[in-house]
Amino acid sequence: MLFRSEGRKCLLFSHSTQTLDMIQSWLKSGKGIYYEHRRMDGETQMSRRDELVKEFNSNSDIFLFLLSIKATGLGLNLTVSINICFNFSQILNGF
C-alpha cells in the first residue's frame, strides 16, 4: 500500500463495532495483506486507551488503528502522519 511505503499510518473509523470485528478477522485470517494494527472501541478500558495511542504513535510497525467513533469521543493525541478512512454505512442507514 502506498501510504505504508511512505511511512504513513491509517486510522479507520467505524460507527459499527461489528464492522471492526469483520475487518479485524480479515486482517488476522491471512487471506489478505496483514497489517500490524491496534483497536479501540467502547470495550477498551480507559487505562488501556493511553497505551494503545502511545504504541500507535511510537511503533513504526503498527500501520492501522481500528476505531469506534463512539469510543473516540474523548479525543486522541495521535501525532504521526495519518490517513483517515470512515465507514459510513451504519450511520447513513440509520436515517
XYZ file of C-alpha atoms in Angstrom:
95
model
C 0.000 0.000 0.000
C 1.318 3.420 -0.962
C 0.744 5.015 2.449
C 2.603 2.215 4.208
C 5.610 2.503 1.915
C 5.757 6.235 2.661
C 5.882 5.549 6.404
C 2.406 6.952 6.950
C -0.298 5.379 9.071
C -4.036 4.940 8.743
C -6.982 5.448 11.074
C -10.151 3.572 10.192
C -13.246 4.870 11.985
C -16.496 2.948 12.053
C -19.820 3.513 13.766
C -20.292 -0.245 13.937
C -18.112 -2.455 16.123
C -19.374 -5.404 14.071
C -17.666 -3.858 11.050
C -14.475 -3.511 13.078
C -14.856 -7.191 14.062
C -15.066 -8.207 10.401
C -12.072 -6.098 9.386
C -10.012 -7.392 12.296
C -10.951 -11.006 11.483
C -9.927 -10.464 7.865
C -6.614 -8.923 8.938
C -5.876 -11.896 11.179
C -7.091 -14.537 8.698
C -4.085 -14.398 6.415
C -6.388 -14.192 3.376
C -5.382 -10.633 2.638
C -2.457 -8.412 3.371
C -1.651 -8.408 7.060
C -1.074 -5.055 8.702
C 0.051 -4.690 12.282
C -2.855 -2.894 13.906
C -4.457 -1.783 17.129
C -8.132 -1.447 18.000
C -10.072 0.807 20.320
C -13.802 0.570 20.926
C -16.258 1.002 23.776
C -14.983 -2.167 25.458
C -11.439 -0.793 25.737
C -10.578 0.176 29.304
C -9.594 3.824 29.840
C -6.174 2.810 31.176
C -5.523 0.721 28.044
C -6.502 3.554 25.670
C -3.439 5.634 26.518
C -1.219 2.591 25.987
C -2.768 1.925 22.568
C -2.274 5.534 21.459
C 1.357 5.521 22.641
C 2.004 2.223 20.813
C 0.434 3.533 17.609
C 2.392 6.789 17.763
C 5.764 5.251 18.566
C 5.861 1.860 16.833
C 6.538 2.220 13.109
C 5.383 -1.382 12.501
C 1.811 -0.525 13.525
C 0.123 0.779 10.371
C -3.598 0.666 11.126
C -5.730 1.814 14.057
C -9.305 0.486 14.068
C -11.504 2.905 15.991
C -15.123 3.010 17.057
C -16.490 6.525 16.580
C -18.214 6.402 19.963
C -15.039 5.282 21.750
C -13.022 8.225 20.456
C -15.283 10.973 21.774
C -12.829 11.971 24.492
C -10.135 12.869 21.989
C -6.920 11.178 20.991
C -3.419 12.572 20.779
C -2.213 10.981 17.548
C 0.978 12.667 16.428
C 2.049 10.631 13.404
C 1.383 11.226 9.712
C -2.072 9.759 9.222
C -4.610 8.962 6.532
C -8.176 8.774 7.756
C -10.877 6.416 6.492
C -14.503 6.353 7.577
C -17.064 3.602 7.283
C -20.372 5.438 6.933
C -22.657 2.516 6.127
C -24.294 2.213 9.557
C -24.615 5.977 10.022
C -26.285 6.564 6.673
C -28.607 3.576 7.009
C -29.908 4.949 10.301
C -31.585 7.953 8.627
